[in-house]
Coordinates of C-alpha atoms and ligand atoms in Angstrom, one line a residue:
M16 CA 0.0 0.0 0.0
K17 CA 1.3 3.5 -0.9
P18 CA 1.8 6.0 1.8
T19 CA -1.0 8.4 2.4
K20 CA 1.1 11.4 3.5
N21 CA 2.0 13.6 0.5
R22 CA 5.0 15.5 1.9
V23 CA 8.0 14.9 -0.4
Y24 CA 11.5 15.1 1.0
I25 CA 14.1 16.9 -1.2
F26 CA 17.6 15.3 -1.0
D27 CA 20.0 17.5 -2.9
T28 CA 23.1 15.8 -4.3
T29 CA 24.6 18.8 -6.2
L30 CA 27.6 18.7 -3.9
R31 CA 28.2 15.0 -4.4
D32 CA 26.9 13.5 -7.7
G33 CA 27.0 17.0 -9.2
E34 CA 30.3 18.1 -8.0
Q35 CA 32.0 14.8 -9.1
S36 CA 31.2 15.4 -12.8
P37 CA 33.9 17.0 -15.0
G38 CA 34.1 20.8 -14.8
F39 CA 31.9 21.1 -11.7
S40 CA 34.5 20.7 -9.0
M41 CA 34.4 23.3 -6.2
N42 CA 36.8 24.3 -3.5
L43 CA 36.0 24.2 0.2
Q44 CA 34.9 27.8 0.4
E45 CA 32.6 27.4 -2.6
K46 CA 31.1 24.2 -1.2
I47 CA 30.3 25.9 2.1
R48 CA 28.9 28.9 0.3
F49 CA 26.6 26.7 -1.8
A50 CA 25.6 24.6 1.2
R51 CA 24.4 27.8 2.9
Q52 CA 22.3 28.6 -0.1
L53 CA 20.8 25.1 -0.1
E54 CA 19.8 25.6 3.5
K55 CA 18.1 28.9 2.5
L56 CA 16.4 27.1 -0.3
G57 CA 14.9 24.7 2.2
V58 CA 16.2 21.3 1.1
D59 CA 15.7 18.5 3.6
V60 CA 18.9 16.7 3.0
I61 CA 22.3 17.9 1.7
E62 CA 24.5 15.1 0.4
A63 CA 27.7 16.9 1.1
G64 CA 30.2 14.5 -0.5
F65 CA 32.0 11.2 -0.4
P66 CA 34.5 11.5 2.4
V67 CA 36.6 8.5 1.6
A68 CA 37.3 9.8 -2.0
S69 CA 39.9 12.3 -0.8
E70 CA 41.2 14.4 2.1
G71 CA 39.6 17.4 0.4
D72 CA 36.2 15.7 0.3
F73 CA 36.4 14.7 3.9
I74 CA 37.2 18.2 5.1
S75 CA 34.5 19.8 3.1
V76 CA 31.8 17.3 4.3
Q77 CA 33.1 17.9 7.9
Q78 CA 32.9 21.7 7.6
I79 CA 29.4 21.6 6.1
A80 CA 28.3 19.2 8.8
K81 CA 29.6 21.6 11.5
E82 CA 28.1 24.7 10.0
I83 CA 24.8 23.9 8.3
R84 CA 22.4 23.0 11.1
K85 CA 18.9 22.8 9.6
P86 CA 19.0 20.2 6.9
Q87 CA 20.2 16.7 7.4
I88 CA 23.8 16.2 6.2
A89 CA 24.5 13.0 4.4
A90 CA 27.8 11.5 3.6
L91 CA 28.2 8.8 0.9
A92 CA 30.1 5.5 1.6
R93 CA 30.5 2.3 -0.2
A94 CA 29.2 -0.8 1.6
D95 CA 32.5 -1.2 3.2
L96 CA 33.2 -0.8 7.0
K97 CA 36.2 1.5 6.6
D98 CA 34.3 3.8 4.1
I99 CA 31.4 4.0 6.5
D100 CA 33.6 4.8 9.5
R101 CA 35.2 7.6 7.4
A102 CA 31.8 8.9 6.4
W103 CA 30.7 8.9 10.0
D104 CA 33.9 10.7 11.2
A105 CA 33.1 13.5 8.7
I106 CA 29.4 14.0 9.7
K107 CA 29.3 13.0 13.4
E108 CA 29.1 16.7 14.5
A109 CA 26.2 17.5 12.3
A110 CA 22.9 18.4 13.9
H111 CA 21.2 15.7 11.8
P112 CA 23.7 13.3 10.3
R113 CA 22.9 10.6 7.8
I114 CA 25.1 7.8 6.4
H115 CA 24.3 6.9 2.8
T116 CA 25.8 3.5 1.9
F117 CA 25.5 1.7 -1.5
I118 CA 26.5 -1.4 -3.4
S119 CA 25.6 -2.5 -6.9
S120 CA 22.7 -5.0 -7.2
S121 CA 22.4 -5.7 -11.0
D122 CA 23.8 -8.9 -12.4
I123 CA 25.7 -6.8 -15.0
H124 CA 27.5 -5.0 -12.2
L125 CA 28.0 -8.1 -10.1
K126 CA 29.4 -10.1 -13.0
Y127 CA 31.6 -7.5 -14.7
Q128 CA 32.5 -5.1 -12.0
L129 CA 32.3 -6.6 -8.5
K130 CA 32.8 -10.2 -9.6
K131 CA 30.7 -11.4 -6.7
T132 CA 27.6 -13.6 -6.3
R133 CA 24.2 -12.2 -5.3
E134 CA 24.5 -13.9 -1.9
Q135 CA 27.9 -12.2 -1.2
V136 CA 26.6 -8.8 -2.2
L137 CA 23.4 -9.2 -0.2
A138 CA 25.5 -10.1 2.9
E139 CA 27.7 -7.1 2.4
A140 CA 24.8 -4.8 2.1
V141 CA 23.2 -6.1 5.3
R142 CA 26.6 -5.9 7.1
A143 CA 27.2 -2.4 5.9
V144 CA 23.7 -1.1 7.0
G145 CA 24.1 -2.9 10.4
H146 CA 27.4 -1.2 10.9
A147 CA 26.1 2.2 9.9
K148 CA 23.1 1.7 12.2
D149 CA 25.5 1.2 15.2
L150 CA 26.8 4.7 14.5
T151 CA 23.5 6.6 13.7
D152 CA 19.8 6.0 13.5
N153 CA 19.6 7.7 10.2
V154 CA 20.8 5.3 7.5
E155 CA 20.1 5.3 3.8
F156 CA 20.9 2.4 1.5
S157 CA 21.1 2.4 -2.3
P158 CA 21.2 -0.7 -4.5
M159 CA 23.2 0.7 -7.4
D160 CA 21.8 0.1 -10.9
A161 CA 18.5 -0.9 -9.3
T162 CA 16.5 -0.4 -12.5
R163 CA 18.5 -3.1 -14.3
T164 CA 18.4 -5.5 -11.3
D165 CA 16.3 -8.6 -11.1
K166 CA 13.1 -7.4 -9.4
D167 CA 12.8 -10.2 -6.8
Y168 CA 16.5 -10.0 -5.9
L169 CA 16.0 -6.2 -5.5
C170 CA 13.0 -6.7 -3.2
E171 CA 15.0 -9.3 -1.2
M172 CA 17.8 -6.8 -0.8
V173 CA 15.5 -3.9 0.1
E174 CA 13.7 -6.0 2.7
S175 CA 16.9 -7.2 4.2
V176 CA 18.5 -3.8 4.6
I177 CA 15.3 -2.4 6.2
E178 CA 15.4 -5.4 8.6
A179 CA 19.1 -4.4 9.3
G180 CA 18.0 -0.8 10.1
A181 CA 17.9 1.3 6.9
T182 CA 15.5 4.2 7.4
T183 CA 15.5 5.3 3.7
V184 CA 15.9 3.0 0.7
N185 CA 16.9 4.7 -2.4
I186 CA 16.2 3.2 -5.9
P187 CA 18.7 4.6 -8.3
D188 CA 18.3 4.6 -12.1
T189 CA 22.1 4.8 -12.2
V190 CA 22.5 4.7 -15.9
G191 CA 19.4 6.6 -16.8
Y192 CA 17.9 3.6 -18.6
A193 CA 14.3 3.5 -17.2
M194 CA 11.2 4.9 -18.9
P195 CA 8.6 6.7 -16.7
D196 CA 6.0 3.9 -16.7
E197 CA 8.7 1.3 -15.9
M198 CA 10.1 3.4 -13.0
G199 CA 6.5 3.8 -11.6
D200 CA 5.9 0.1 -12.0
L201 CA 9.2 -0.8 -10.2
I202 CA 8.3 1.4 -7.2
A203 CA 4.8 -0.1 -7.1
Y204 CA 6.3 -3.6 -7.3
I205 CA 8.6 -2.8 -4.3
F206 CA 5.6 -1.6 -2.3
A207 CA 3.7 -4.8 -3.2
H208 CA 6.5 -7.3 -2.5
V209 CA 8.6 -5.9 0.4
K210 CA 6.7 -6.7 3.6
N211 CA 8.5 -4.2 5.9
I212 CA 8.5 -1.4 3.3
H213 CA 6.5 0.9 5.6
N214 CA 9.4 1.0 8.0
A215 CA 11.4 3.1 5.6
I216 CA 11.0 6.0 3.2
V217 CA 11.4 5.0 -0.4
S218 CA 13.5 7.4 -2.5
V219 CA 14.5 7.6 -6.1
H220 CA 17.7 8.9 -7.8
C221 CA 17.2 9.2 -11.5
H222 CA 19.9 10.1 -14.1
N223 CA 19.0 11.9 -17.3
D224 CA 20.8 9.9 -20.0
L225 CA 17.5 9.6 -22.0
G226 CA 16.2 13.0 -20.9
V227 CA 13.5 11.6 -18.7
A228 CA 15.0 11.9 -15.2
V229 CA 12.3 14.4 -14.0
A230 CA 9.5 12.3 -15.5
N231 CA 10.8 9.2 -13.9
T232 CA 11.1 10.9 -10.5
I233 CA 7.5 12.1 -10.7
A234 CA 6.3 8.6 -11.8
A235 CA 8.0 7.2 -8.8
L236 CA 6.3 9.7 -6.5
K237 CA 2.9 8.7 -7.9
Q238 CA 3.6 5.1 -6.8
G239 CA 4.6 5.9 -3.3
A240 CA 8.2 7.2 -3.2
R241 CA 8.5 10.2 -0.9
Q242 CA 12.2 11.3 -1.2
I243 CA 13.7 12.5 -4.4
E244 CA 17.4 12.9 -5.1
C245 CA 18.1 15.7 -7.4
A246 CA 20.6 18.4 -8.2
V247 CA 20.4 22.1 -8.9
N248 CA 20.6 22.9 -12.7
G249 CA 20.3 19.1 -13.1
I250 CA 24.1 18.6 -12.8
G251 CA 25.6 15.2 -12.1
E252 CA 27.3 12.2 -13.6
R253 CA 27.2 12.2 -17.5
A254 CA 23.8 13.8 -18.5
G255 CA 23.2 14.7 -14.9
N256 CA 20.6 14.0 -12.2
A257 CA 16.9 15.0 -12.1
S258 CA 16.9 18.8 -11.9
L259 CA 15.8 20.0 -8.5
E260 CA 14.1 23.2 -9.8
E261 CA 12.2 21.2 -12.5
V262 CA 10.8 18.6 -10.2
V263 CA 9.9 21.1 -7.5
M264 CA 8.1 23.5 -9.9
A265 CA 6.3 20.6 -11.6
L266 CA 5.0 19.5 -8.2
E267 CA 4.1 23.1 -7.3
T268 CA 2.5 24.0 -10.6
R269 CA 0.6 20.7 -11.0
K270 CA -0.5 20.3 -7.4
D271 CA -4.0 20.0 -8.8
I272 CA -3.3 16.6 -10.2
L273 CA -0.2 15.5 -8.2
G274 CA -1.1 16.7 -4.8
F275 CA 2.4 16.8 -3.3
S276 CA 4.1 19.4 -1.2
T277 CA 7.8 20.1 -0.4
N278 CA 9.6 22.4 2.0
I279 CA 11.3 24.4 -0.8
K280 CA 11.1 28.1 -0.8
T281 CA 10.7 28.4 -4.5
R282 CA 11.6 32.1 -4.6
N283 CA 15.1 31.1 -3.8
I284 CA 15.4 28.8 -6.8
Y285 CA 16.8 31.3 -9.3
R286 CA 19.4 32.7 -6.9
T287 CA 20.5 29.1 -6.1
S288 CA 20.8 28.2 -9.8
R289 CA 22.8 31.4 -10.5
L290 CA 25.1 30.9 -7.6
L291 CA 26.0 27.4 -8.9
S292 CA 26.7 28.8 -12.4
D293 CA 28.8 31.6 -10.8
I294 CA 30.8 29.2 -8.7
T295 CA 31.5 26.6 -11.4
G296 CA 31.7 29.0 -14.3
I297 CA 29.2 26.8 -16.2
P298 CA 26.1 28.7 -17.3
V299 CA 22.8 27.0 -17.9
Q300 CA 21.4 26.7 -21.4
P301 CA 19.1 29.6 -22.3
N302 CA 16.1 27.4 -23.0
K303 CA 16.5 25.4 -19.7
A304 CA 13.2 25.0 -17.9
I305 CA 12.6 27.2 -14.9
V306 CA 16.0 28.9 -14.7
G307 CA 17.2 29.4 -18.3
A308 CA 17.4 33.0 -19.6
N309 CA 14.5 32.4 -22.0
A310 CA 12.3 30.5 -19.5
F311 CA 10.1 33.5 -19.0
S312 CA 10.6 35.5 -22.1
H313 CA 8.0 35.5 -24.8
E314 CA 9.0 36.3 -28.3
S315 CA 6.0 35.5 -30.5
G316 CA 3.7 38.4 -31.2
I317 CA 0.6 36.3 -30.5
H318 CA 2.0 35.2 -27.1
Q319 CA 3.0 38.8 -26.3
D320 CA -0.5 40.0 -27.2
G321 CA -2.1 37.3 -25.0
L322 CA 0.2 38.1 -22.1
I323 CA -0.6 41.8 -22.2
K324 CA -4.3 41.0 -22.0
E325 CA -4.0 38.4 -19.3
K326 CA -0.8 36.7 -18.0
I327 CA -2.5 33.3 -17.6
T328 CA -2.9 33.0 -21.4
Y329 CA 0.8 31.9 -21.8
E330 CA 2.3 31.8 -18.3
I331 CA 1.9 28.7 -16.2
M332 CA 3.9 30.0 -13.3
T333 CA 5.1 33.5 -12.5
P334 CA 8.8 34.5 -12.8
A335 CA 8.5 35.9 -9.3
S336 CA 7.5 32.5 -7.9
V337 CA 11.1 31.2 -8.7
G338 CA 12.8 34.5 -7.8
V339 CA 13.3 35.8 -11.3
N340 CA 13.3 39.6 -11.5
D341 CA 13.0 39.8 -7.7
T342 CA 16.0 41.9 -7.2
N343 CA 16.7 44.3 -10.0
I344 CA 17.4 47.4 -8.0
V345 CA 20.3 49.2 -9.7
L346 CA 23.2 50.9 -8.1
G347 CA 25.5 53.3 -9.9
K348 CA 28.6 55.4 -9.4
H349 CA 26.8 57.8 -7.1
S350 CA 25.8 55.0 -4.7
G351 CA 27.6 55.1 -1.3
R352 CA 29.1 52.4 0.8
H353 CA 25.9 52.3 2.9
A354 CA 23.7 51.6 -0.1
V355 CA 26.1 48.9 -1.3
K356 CA 26.2 47.3 2.2
E357 CA 22.4 47.3 2.4
R358 CA 22.1 45.7 -1.0
L359 CA 24.7 43.1 -0.1
K360 CA 22.6 42.3 3.1
K361 CA 19.5 41.9 1.0
L362 CA 21.3 39.5 -1.3
G363 CA 22.2 37.4 1.8
F364 CA 25.8 38.4 2.2
N365 CA 26.6 39.4 5.8
L366 CA 30.1 40.6 5.2
S367 CA 32.6 42.0 7.8
G368 CA 33.4 45.7 7.6
E369 CA 36.8 44.9 6.0
E370 CA 35.1 42.7 3.4
V371 CA 32.5 45.4 2.6
D372 CA 35.4 47.8 2.1
K373 CA 37.1 45.5 -0.4
V374 CA 33.8 45.0 -2.3
F375 CA 33.1 48.7 -2.3
I376 CA 36.5 49.6 -3.8
R377 CA 35.9 47.1 -6.6
F378 CA 32.2 48.3 -6.9
K379 CA 33.5 51.9 -7.5
E380 CA 35.9 50.7 -10.3
V381 CA 33.0 48.8 -12.0
A382 CA 30.6 51.7 -11.5
D383 CA 33.1 54.0 -13.2
L384 CA 33.1 51.8 -16.2
K385 CA 29.4 51.0 -16.3
K386 CA 26.4 53.2 -15.8
E387 CA 24.5 50.7 -13.7
V388 CA 25.7 48.0 -11.4
F389 CA 23.2 45.1 -11.1
D390 CA 22.8 42.5 -8.4
E391 CA 24.5 40.0 -10.7
D392 CA 27.5 42.4 -11.0
L393 CA 27.7 42.6 -7.2
E394 CA 27.6 38.8 -6.9
E395 CA 30.3 38.5 -9.5
I396 CA 32.5 41.0 -7.5
I397 CA 31.9 39.0 -4.4
S398 CA 32.8 35.6 -6.0
D399 CA 35.9 37.3 -7.4
I400 CA 37.3 38.9 -4.3
I401 CA 35.8 37.3 -1.2
F402 CA 35.3 33.7 -1.9
R403 CA 38.5 32.9 -3.6
E404 CA 41.2 30.8 -2.0
P405 CA 44.7 32.2 -1.6
D406 CA 46.3 32.0 -5.0
K407 CA 49.7 30.8 -6.2
Y408 CA 49.4 32.9 -9.3
K409 CA 48.3 36.6 -9.4
L410 CA 47.8 38.9 -12.4
L411 CA 49.6 42.2 -11.9
Y412 CA 49.6 43.7 -15.4
L413 CA 48.3 42.9 -18.9
N414 CA 48.9 44.9 -22.1
V415 CA 47.6 43.4 -25.3
I416 CA 48.3 44.8 -28.8
S417 CA 46.1 43.7 -31.6
G418 CA 44.3 44.9 -34.8
N419 CA 44.4 44.3 -38.5
A420 CA 47.9 45.7 -38.9
A421 CA 49.6 44.3 -35.8
I422 CA 50.9 41.0 -34.7
P423 CA 48.8 40.2 -31.7
T424 CA 51.1 40.5 -28.7
A425 CA 50.5 40.2 -24.9
A426 CA 52.8 41.5 -22.2
V427 CA 52.0 40.0 -18.8
R428 CA 53.4 40.6 -15.4
M429 CA 52.4 38.1 -12.7
E430 CA 53.2 37.1 -9.1
V431 CA 54.1 33.4 -8.9
S432 CA 54.4 32.2 -5.3
G433 CA 55.3 35.7 -4.3
K434 CA 57.9 36.3 -7.0
V435 CA 57.2 38.9 -9.8
I436 CA 57.8 37.6 -13.3
Q437 CA 57.0 39.2 -16.6
D438 CA 57.2 38.1 -20.2
A439 CA 55.5 38.6 -23.6
E440 CA 54.2 36.3 -26.4
F441 CA 52.7 36.5 -29.8
G442 CA 49.5 34.7 -30.8
V443 CA 47.1 34.1 -33.6
G444 CA 44.8 36.6 -31.9
P445 CA 44.8 38.7 -28.7
V446 CA 43.2 35.8 -26.6
D447 CA 45.8 33.3 -27.9
A448 CA 48.6 35.8 -27.2
T449 CA 47.3 36.3 -23.6
F450 CA 47.1 32.5 -23.0
A451 CA 50.6 32.0 -24.5
A452 CA 52.2 34.7 -22.3
I453 CA 50.6 33.3 -19.1
K454 CA 51.5 29.8 -20.0
K455 CA 55.1 30.9 -20.6
I456 CA 55.3 32.6 -17.2
T457 CA 53.6 29.8 -15.2
K458 CA 55.4 27.0 -17.1
T459 CA 52.3 24.9 -16.8
K460 CA 51.4 21.9 -18.8
H461 CA 47.7 21.2 -19.5
S462 CA 45.1 21.0 -22.3
L463 CA 42.6 23.7 -23.0
I464 CA 39.1 22.1 -23.0
K465 CA 36.9 25.1 -23.2
Y466 CA 37.0 28.9 -23.6
A467 CA 33.7 30.8 -23.4
V468 CA 32.8 34.5 -23.1
N469 CA 29.4 35.6 -21.7
A470 CA 28.1 39.0 -20.7
I471 CA 26.3 39.5 -17.5
T472 CA 23.6 42.2 -17.9
G473 CA 23.0 43.6 -21.4
G474 CA 24.7 46.4 -23.3
T475 CA 28.2 47.0 -24.6
D476 CA 29.3 48.2 -21.1
A477 CA 28.4 44.8 -19.6
Q478 CA 31.0 42.9 -17.6
G479 CA 32.5 40.1 -19.7
V480 CA 32.5 36.8 -17.8
V481 CA 35.0 34.4 -19.2
T482 CA 35.0 30.6 -18.4
V483 CA 38.2 28.6 -19.0
Q484 CA 38.3 24.9 -18.6
I485 CA 41.6 23.0 -18.5
G486 CA 42.5 19.4 -18.2
Y487 CA 45.6 17.9 -16.6
N488 CA 46.4 14.3 -15.8
G489 CA 42.8 13.3 -15.5
Y490 CA 41.6 16.4 -13.6
T491 CA 39.3 18.9 -15.3
V492 CA 38.9 22.3 -13.6
S493 CA 37.1 25.5 -14.6
G494 CA 38.2 29.0 -13.9
R495 CA 36.2 32.2 -14.2
G496 CA 37.1 35.8 -14.5
S497 CA 35.0 38.9 -14.9
D498 CA 36.0 42.4 -16.0
P499 CA 34.5 45.1 -18.3
D500 CA 37.6 44.3 -20.5
V501 CA 37.2 40.9 -22.0
L502 CA 40.9 40.3 -22.3
V503 CA 41.5 41.1 -18.6
A504 CA 38.6 38.8 -17.8
T505 CA 40.3 36.1 -20.0
A506 CA 43.6 36.4 -18.1
K507 CA 41.8 36.3 -14.8
A508 CA 39.8 33.2 -15.8
Y509 CA 42.8 31.4 -17.0
I510 CA 44.8 32.2 -13.9
N511 CA 41.8 31.2 -11.8
A512 CA 41.7 27.8 -13.5
L513 CA 45.5 27.4 -12.9
N514 CA 45.1 28.3 -9.2
R515 CA 42.2 25.8 -8.8
L516 CA 44.3 23.1 -10.5
E517 CA 47.0 23.8 -7.9
T518 CA 44.5 23.4 -5.1
M519 CA 43.3 20.2 -6.6
K520 CA 46.8 18.8 -6.9
N521 CA 47.6 19.8 -3.3
L522 CA 44.5 18.0 -2.1
E523 CA 45.8 14.9 -3.9
R524 CA 42.3 14.3 -4.9
R525 CA 41.9 10.7 -6.1
R526 CA 40.8 10.3 -9.6
P527 CA 37.3 8.9 -10.2
E528 CA 38.6 5.5 -11.3
D529 CA 40.2 5.0 -7.9
V530 CA 36.8 5.0 -6.2
S531 CA 34.1 2.9 -7.7
Q532 CA 30.6 4.4 -7.2
Ligands
KIV11 O1 23.7 7.0 -9.6 C1 23.8 6.3 -8.6 O2 23.5 5.1 -8.5 C2 24.4 6.9 -7.4 C3 24.4 6.2 -6.1 C4 25.6 6.3 -5.3 C5 23.2 6.5 -5.3 O3 24.9 8.0 -7.5
ZN12 ZN1 24.0 9.1 -9.3

């Protein structure tokens, strides 16, 4: 029998499944900053990371567990006693800790990856849950690749782990293979065949390889699941996880037929999505549901005509309901420190006096170059100067010559571990010359994966936001830089990527293949 209560628990895995995907890695400060925003958003559970994966992951999970007090803080662990102990060490000081342990259950994984029998895997799952239960009452178990697992074996495993103490059983569509009807049927099957199912909350974790993660998630809810695992902007392994904002707004907008409620403060959705893009340097596609730049813009004349007459003609939810256009108060070069400080507070940044001073100096520089400074510009300034880790490389000076009658040349002066070094290089164009000069100074070896320029806020006086993604020895890191001058933004973004790569190397983060998950 399906549960009668219709409250849906939101388990956010942006900082775990999302952060582990290429280009989305974050440093400690960035993870904490994002976790604070998730708390404001009202998620029920934050999966903060996979502590055994690296020292860096352990520390960030531990810090989030200490600081974020309202949501439950989950740490992921393989069904291995040492993994579980490490996860527990990271979260034991959380106000509401949760251990999330998993092992593969499909014959495909058992045969080719684990090389174990069903009996062995079942015994390991039960032992892992029992061990986790000795540490905390709040234990989640996931049979990985559940949607390609023999149904009766899956039910046996679910029943056994609940018997061993699991309080949440998560059914992952690990490879994004299921179709919505199938996902719904699987959850219904579990409810019909697992006799102790009502002693646990059933959860789903759907990947988006076939573009149906959100539909699968909703299908599962209709059959009795009450926790959903999702990520902001839908980030995650490969094609990503079910997008938090899409599932939540579907439940909200179609309450009439679905009848579910969540704890999410939907007005914080847009800000959360923007913060993630700001931190990772990866913007969302313009036509992305809910948070894309075009999600609420109407181009067709017929649609515009209808909207002017009555919004409901073409608008199924208001932009304000997800926080779009909530905060467009504009500051300019005549705005004083007090106005900037007040605006920062409204944006949720409670900075110290010294930090406000730093932001204000930069604000004045930007305001001198632009007529209007938007909230997005302020957020950009903050990410740039407050939330950045101490850097090995710093840009001191950049001069670029280009044009149709000049050989593009960049002269760069930098600080490298405290030492001032300068050099110049030619390039095919000004961007290429800037990259070449910085590469020469820093003597770094890596591949360039992506270079992208965006503008925040319209107009030719917009700040250019540059994203640079580089790859080195299996790591992929993104860097971001903003400046009204696109070449300066380019140099900043490239140097930011190099600094982040250094942090990553220092943390000796293990590469994904070292940790099977
Ligand atoms: O996709 C998956 O199966 C996972 C599990 C660890 C829940 O991410
Ligand atoms: Zn996953």
